[in-house]
Amino acid sequence: MRTLLLNKEQVSSLICMREVIGTVEEAYRAFNSNQVVQPGYIGIHLPPPRGEIDFKLGYCNANEMISMKASSGGFVDNPESHGVPSGMGTILLFDAQSCALICVMDGSLITGLRTGASGAVSVKALARKDAGKITSIGTGNQARMQIRAIKEIMKIEMIHAWDSNADTLARYKADIESEFGIPVVMASSKKEAVEQADILVTTTRGKGPLVEADWVKPGTHIVAIGTDQQGKQELDPEIFRNAKIVNDSIDQCTEKGETWHPLNRNIISKHDIHGEIGELLLGIKPGRENEDEITIFDSTGMAIQDNTTATKIYRNAMDGKVGTFFEFF
């Protein structure tokens, strides 16, 4: 049996952000159309200075593919001590008809791309149509991915950015202005940045609230990306009290996402969650309903996003004869 191997450079050449937005929308629709089997993901936290590794598994009936992804992050000593990145990812694709392993590909880029695309999908469904100013709390790789995706579906007039690391913030400003030509204001405080937002994107590894409720103006759409374990937090739970709350997966977000915090403090109940993003895309539930409502998209990330995106890359590779085959057995 032949298995296709795709490295990071090849994966990068086989898909663009606009295509990924499409595969993520496909994933969300499939999830809310009973076409997905997706066990809860598991994570292993290792003692510092090591980080964490997560495992996500999913099956999509629509494409007859099973995917398994291992992704790590926070291994800060890796570059110097081991000569590898601080975060890595690998995706395995299995043909669901035979369960044969048909592809092994680098997954680190896919994780970044599909997470960025998820924010853009939520912006299409939940942001005000006249939104133009984005605030980024956190300015690392995923903050860049969010801008790369959101600019595909709207015109970004200006970005206000804040980061606890001044050097990281300065690099973000230089990179975004150079790559996209979008002006970036380096905010002196989180409050200053948040108050300017039409769309607020949080992409940190925060362990407590970084954004206070009274900083968020009416009509703001919040893309909450950073929290995928109970020990992480970016938003003041009070923001949820009067907001329209949309999850990628209610089961995941209420257990491990930003939504867990207001639930744990009895600020909201599960009945206060408006729905899942796939329900909005399918027209089962409405998106934004007025110009003043605060909307929150809590994204913990789902295996089905990896599945549909990796499947698109695999098919593009087969069509373009890209990659190396090896005999698995």
Coordinates of C-alpha atoms in Angstrom, one line a residue:
M1 CA 0.0 0.0 0.0
R2 CA 1.3 3.5 -0.9
T3 CA 1.0 6.4 1.5
L4 CA 1.6 10.0 0.5
L5 CA 4.0 12.1 2.5
L6 CA 3.6 15.9 2.4
N7 CA 6.1 18.2 4.2
K8 CA 5.3 21.8 5.4
E9 CA 6.6 23.5 2.2
Q10 CA 4.4 21.2 0.1
V11 CA 1.4 21.8 2.2
S12 CA 1.9 25.5 2.0
S13 CA 2.0 25.3 -1.8
L14 CA -1.2 23.3 -2.1
I15 CA -3.8 25.6 -0.5
C16 CA -4.6 29.3 0.0
M17 CA -6.5 31.0 2.7
R18 CA -9.6 31.6 0.6
E19 CA -9.8 27.8 0.0
V20 CA -9.3 27.2 3.8
I21 CA -12.2 29.5 4.6
G22 CA -14.3 27.3 2.3
T23 CA -13.1 24.0 3.9
V24 CA -13.9 25.4 7.4
E25 CA -17.4 26.5 6.3
E26 CA -17.8 23.0 4.9
A27 CA -16.7 21.5 8.2
Y28 CA -19.1 23.6 10.3
R29 CA -22.0 22.7 8.0
A30 CA -21.2 19.0 8.1
F31 CA -20.9 19.1 11.9
N32 CA -24.4 20.5 12.2
S33 CA -25.8 18.2 9.6
N34 CA -25.1 15.0 11.5
Q35 CA -22.3 14.0 9.0
V36 CA -19.5 14.0 11.6
V37 CA -18.2 11.7 14.2
Q38 CA -15.9 13.6 16.5
P39 CA -14.8 12.3 19.9
G40 CA -13.8 14.8 22.5
Y41 CA -10.1 15.8 22.1
I42 CA -7.5 15.1 24.7
G43 CA -4.5 17.0 25.8
I44 CA -1.4 16.2 27.8
H45 CA 0.3 19.0 29.7
L46 CA 4.0 18.5 30.5
P47 CA 6.0 20.2 33.2
P48 CA 7.7 23.5 32.3
P49 CA 9.6 24.5 30.3
R50 CA 7.7 22.0 28.1
G51 CA 4.2 22.7 26.9
E52 CA 1.2 20.7 25.8
I53 CA 0.2 18.3 23.1
D54 CA -3.4 17.8 21.9
F55 CA -4.9 15.0 19.9
K56 CA -8.0 15.5 17.7
L57 CA -9.8 12.7 15.8
G58 CA -12.7 13.1 13.3
Y59 CA -14.7 11.3 10.6
C60 CA -16.7 13.1 7.9
N61 CA -19.4 11.1 6.1
A62 CA -19.4 13.6 3.3
N63 CA -15.8 13.0 2.2
E64 CA -15.4 9.5 3.7
M65 CA -12.1 10.5 5.4
I66 CA -10.9 9.9 8.9
S67 CA -8.3 12.3 10.3
M68 CA -6.1 12.3 13.4
K69 CA -4.0 15.3 14.3
A70 CA -1.3 15.7 17.0
S71 CA -0.4 19.3 17.7
S72 CA 2.0 20.7 20.3
G73 CA 2.7 24.1 21.6
G74 CA 4.6 26.0 24.3
F75 CA 7.8 24.1 24.1
V76 CA 9.9 27.3 24.5
D77 CA 13.3 25.6 24.7
N78 CA 12.8 23.5 21.5
P79 CA 14.6 25.7 19.0
E80 CA 17.8 26.0 21.1
S81 CA 17.8 22.6 22.9
H82 CA 16.3 20.3 20.2
G83 CA 16.5 22.2 16.9
V84 CA 12.8 22.0 16.3
P85 CA 10.0 24.6 16.5
S86 CA 8.2 25.3 19.8
G87 CA 5.0 24.0 18.3
M88 CA 4.5 21.3 15.7
G89 CA 1.7 19.3 14.1
T90 CA 1.1 16.1 12.2
I91 CA -2.0 14.9 10.4
L92 CA -2.8 11.4 9.4
L93 CA -5.6 10.8 6.8
F94 CA -7.3 7.4 6.6
D95 CA -9.7 6.2 3.8
A96 CA -12.9 5.5 5.7
Q97 CA -13.8 2.7 3.3
S98 CA -10.7 0.6 4.2
C99 CA -9.2 2.5 7.1
A100 CA -5.9 2.5 5.1
L101 CA -3.5 5.3 5.9
I102 CA -3.4 7.3 2.7
C103 CA -1.5 10.4 3.7
V104 CA 0.8 11.8 6.4
M105 CA 1.2 15.6 6.3
D106 CA 2.6 18.4 8.3
G107 CA -0.2 19.8 10.3
S108 CA 1.4 22.9 11.9
L109 CA 0.4 25.2 9.0
I110 CA -3.1 23.6 8.7
T111 CA -3.8 24.4 12.4
G112 CA -2.9 28.0 11.9
L113 CA -4.8 28.4 8.7
R114 CA -8.0 26.7 9.7
T115 CA -8.0 28.6 13.1
G116 CA -7.6 31.9 11.2
A117 CA -10.3 30.9 8.8
S118 CA -12.7 30.1 11.7
G119 CA -12.4 33.7 12.8
A120 CA -13.2 35.0 9.3
V121 CA -16.2 32.7 9.1
S122 CA -17.6 34.1 12.3
V123 CA -17.0 37.7 11.1
K124 CA -19.1 37.0 8.0
A125 CA -21.9 35.7 10.2
L126 CA -21.7 38.0 13.2
A127 CA -19.8 41.2 12.7
R128 CA -21.5 44.5 11.7
K129 CA -21.5 45.1 8.0
D130 CA -19.8 48.5 8.5
A131 CA -17.1 47.0 10.7
G132 CA -13.6 48.2 9.7
K133 CA -11.5 48.4 12.8
I134 CA -9.9 45.3 14.3
T135 CA -8.3 45.1 17.7
S136 CA -5.8 42.2 18.3
I137 CA -5.0 41.2 21.9
G138 CA -1.9 39.1 21.3
T139 CA 0.3 39.5 18.3
G140 CA 1.8 36.1 17.7
N141 CA 1.4 33.8 14.7
Q142 CA -2.3 33.2 15.2
A143 CA -3.0 36.9 15.4
R144 CA -1.4 37.2 12.0
M145 CA -3.5 34.3 10.7
Q146 CA -6.6 36.0 11.8
I147 CA -5.8 39.1 9.9
R148 CA -4.8 37.1 6.8
A149 CA -8.2 35.4 6.9
I150 CA -10.4 38.3 7.8
K151 CA -9.0 40.5 5.1
E152 CA -10.3 37.9 2.6
I153 CA -13.9 38.7 3.5
M154 CA -13.8 42.4 4.4
K155 CA -11.8 45.6 4.1
I156 CA -9.8 46.2 7.2
E157 CA -9.3 49.9 7.7
M158 CA -7.0 49.9 10.8
I159 CA -5.7 47.5 13.5
H160 CA -5.2 48.4 17.1
A161 CA -2.9 45.9 18.7
W162 CA -1.6 45.1 22.2
D163 CA 0.8 42.6 23.5
S164 CA 2.6 42.1 26.8
N165 CA 5.9 41.8 24.9
A166 CA 6.9 45.2 23.3
D167 CA 9.3 43.5 20.8
T168 CA 6.6 41.1 19.6
L169 CA 4.2 44.0 19.2
A170 CA 6.7 46.0 17.2
R171 CA 7.4 43.0 14.9
Y172 CA 3.7 42.5 14.4
K173 CA 3.2 46.1 13.3
A174 CA 6.1 46.0 10.9
D175 CA 5.0 42.6 9.4
I176 CA 1.3 43.5 9.0
E177 CA 2.0 46.9 7.5
S178 CA 4.6 45.4 5.1
E179 CA 2.6 42.4 4.0
F180 CA -0.9 43.8 3.9
G181 CA -0.6 47.6 3.9
I182 CA -3.0 47.9 6.8
P183 CA -2.0 50.6 9.4
V184 CA -1.3 49.2 12.9
V185 CA -1.6 51.3 16.1
M186 CA 0.4 50.0 19.0
A187 CA -1.8 50.6 21.9
S188 CA -0.3 51.6 25.2
S189 CA -2.9 49.5 27.2
K190 CA -5.4 46.8 26.6
K191 CA -8.2 49.1 27.5
E192 CA -7.1 51.6 24.8
A193 CA -7.0 48.9 22.2
V194 CA -10.3 47.2 23.1
E195 CA -12.3 50.5 23.1
Q196 CA -11.5 51.0 19.4
A197 CA -12.7 47.6 18.3
D198 CA -15.5 46.8 15.8
I199 CA -14.0 43.3 15.8
L200 CA -12.0 42.1 18.8
V201 CA -9.6 39.1 18.3
T202 CA -8.0 37.5 21.3
T203 CA -5.2 34.9 20.6
T204 CA -3.2 34.6 23.8
R205 CA -2.4 31.9 26.3
G206 CA -3.9 34.0 29.0
K207 CA -4.5 32.5 32.4
G208 CA -7.0 35.2 33.5
P209 CA -9.2 37.9 32.1
L210 CA -7.4 40.3 29.7
V211 CA -10.5 42.1 28.5
E212 CA -12.9 43.8 30.9
A213 CA -16.6 44.0 30.2
D214 CA -16.9 47.7 30.5
W215 CA -14.3 48.2 27.7
V216 CA -16.4 46.5 25.1
K217 CA -18.6 48.9 23.2
P218 CA -22.1 47.9 21.8
G219 CA -22.0 46.3 18.4
T220 CA -18.6 44.6 18.9
H221 CA -17.9 41.2 17.6
I222 CA -15.4 39.1 19.6
V223 CA -13.4 36.3 18.2
A224 CA -12.1 34.3 21.2
I225 CA -9.4 31.9 20.0
G226 CA -6.9 31.4 22.9
T227 CA -8.9 29.4 25.4
D228 CA -9.0 25.6 24.8
Q229 CA -8.5 24.3 28.4
Q230 CA -10.1 25.3 31.7
G231 CA -6.8 26.8 32.9
K232 CA -6.8 29.4 30.1
Q233 CA -8.9 32.6 30.0
E234 CA -8.9 35.8 28.0
L235 CA -12.4 37.5 28.6
D236 CA -14.1 38.9 31.7
P237 CA -17.0 36.4 32.2
E238 CA -19.3 39.4 32.6
I239 CA -19.0 40.1 28.9
F240 CA -21.2 37.0 28.3
R241 CA -24.1 38.2 30.4
N242 CA -25.8 40.3 27.7
A243 CA -24.0 39.0 24.6
K244 CA -25.0 36.7 21.8
I245 CA -22.9 33.6 22.4
V246 CA -22.0 31.3 19.5
N247 CA -19.7 28.3 19.9
D248 CA -18.0 26.1 17.3
S249 CA -18.9 23.1 19.5
I250 CA -21.1 23.7 22.5
D251 CA -19.9 20.4 24.1
Q252 CA -16.2 21.5 23.8
C253 CA -16.7 25.2 24.6
T254 CA -18.7 24.6 27.7
E255 CA -16.1 22.1 29.0
K256 CA -12.8 23.7 27.8
G257 CA -13.5 27.0 26.1
E258 CA -14.0 30.6 27.1
T259 CA -17.7 29.8 27.6
W260 CA -16.8 27.6 30.6
H261 CA -15.9 30.5 32.8
P262 CA -19.3 32.4 32.9
L263 CA -21.0 29.0 33.2
N264 CA -18.8 28.1 36.1
R265 CA -19.7 31.4 37.8
N266 CA -23.4 31.0 37.1
I267 CA -23.4 34.2 35.0
I268 CA -25.0 32.3 32.2
S269 CA -26.6 28.9 31.7
K270 CA -26.4 26.6 28.7
H271 CA -29.8 27.9 27.6
D272 CA -28.1 31.4 27.1
I273 CA -25.9 30.0 24.3
H274 CA -27.4 31.1 21.0
G275 CA -26.1 28.2 19.1
E276 CA -23.2 26.7 17.0
I277 CA -21.6 28.5 14.1
G278 CA -22.7 25.7 11.7
E279 CA -26.3 26.4 12.6
L280 CA -25.9 30.0 11.5
L281 CA -24.3 28.9 8.2
L282 CA -27.2 26.5 7.5
G283 CA -29.8 29.1 8.3
I284 CA -31.1 27.2 11.2
K285 CA -30.4 30.1 13.6
P286 CA -29.9 33.8 12.8
G287 CA -26.6 35.6 13.0
R288 CA -26.4 39.3 14.0
E289 CA -29.8 40.7 14.5
N290 CA -29.1 44.4 15.3
E291 CA -26.3 46.9 15.2
D292 CA -25.9 47.1 19.0
E293 CA -25.6 43.5 20.2
I294 CA -22.3 42.2 21.4
T295 CA -21.5 38.9 19.7
I296 CA -19.0 36.3 20.9
F297 CA -17.6 33.5 18.8
D298 CA -15.9 31.0 21.2
S299 CA -13.7 28.7 19.1
T300 CA -11.9 25.8 20.7
G301 CA -11.1 24.2 17.3
M302 CA -12.5 21.0 16.0
A303 CA -11.1 17.9 14.3
I304 CA -13.6 18.2 11.5
Q305 CA -11.8 21.5 10.4
D306 CA -8.5 19.6 10.1
N307 CA -10.4 16.8 8.3
T308 CA -11.9 18.9 5.5
T309 CA -8.8 21.1 5.1
A310 CA -6.4 18.1 5.0
T311 CA -8.7 16.3 2.6
K312 CA -8.6 19.4 0.2
I313 CA -4.8 19.5 0.4
Y314 CA -4.5 15.7 -0.2
R315 CA -6.8 16.0 -3.3
N316 CA -4.9 19.0 -4.6
A317 CA -1.6 17.0 -4.1
M318 CA -2.9 14.0 -6.0
D319 CA -4.2 16.3 -8.9
G320 CA -0.9 18.1 -9.0
K321 CA 1.3 15.1 -8.4
V322 CA 3.0 16.7 -5.4
G323 CA 4.6 14.7 -2.6
T324 CA 6.4 11.5 -2.0
F325 CA 4.9 8.0 -1.8
F326 CA 6.2 5.4 0.6
E327 CA 5.3 1.8 1.1
F328 CA 3.7 1.6 4.5
F329 CA 3.4 -2.2 4.6

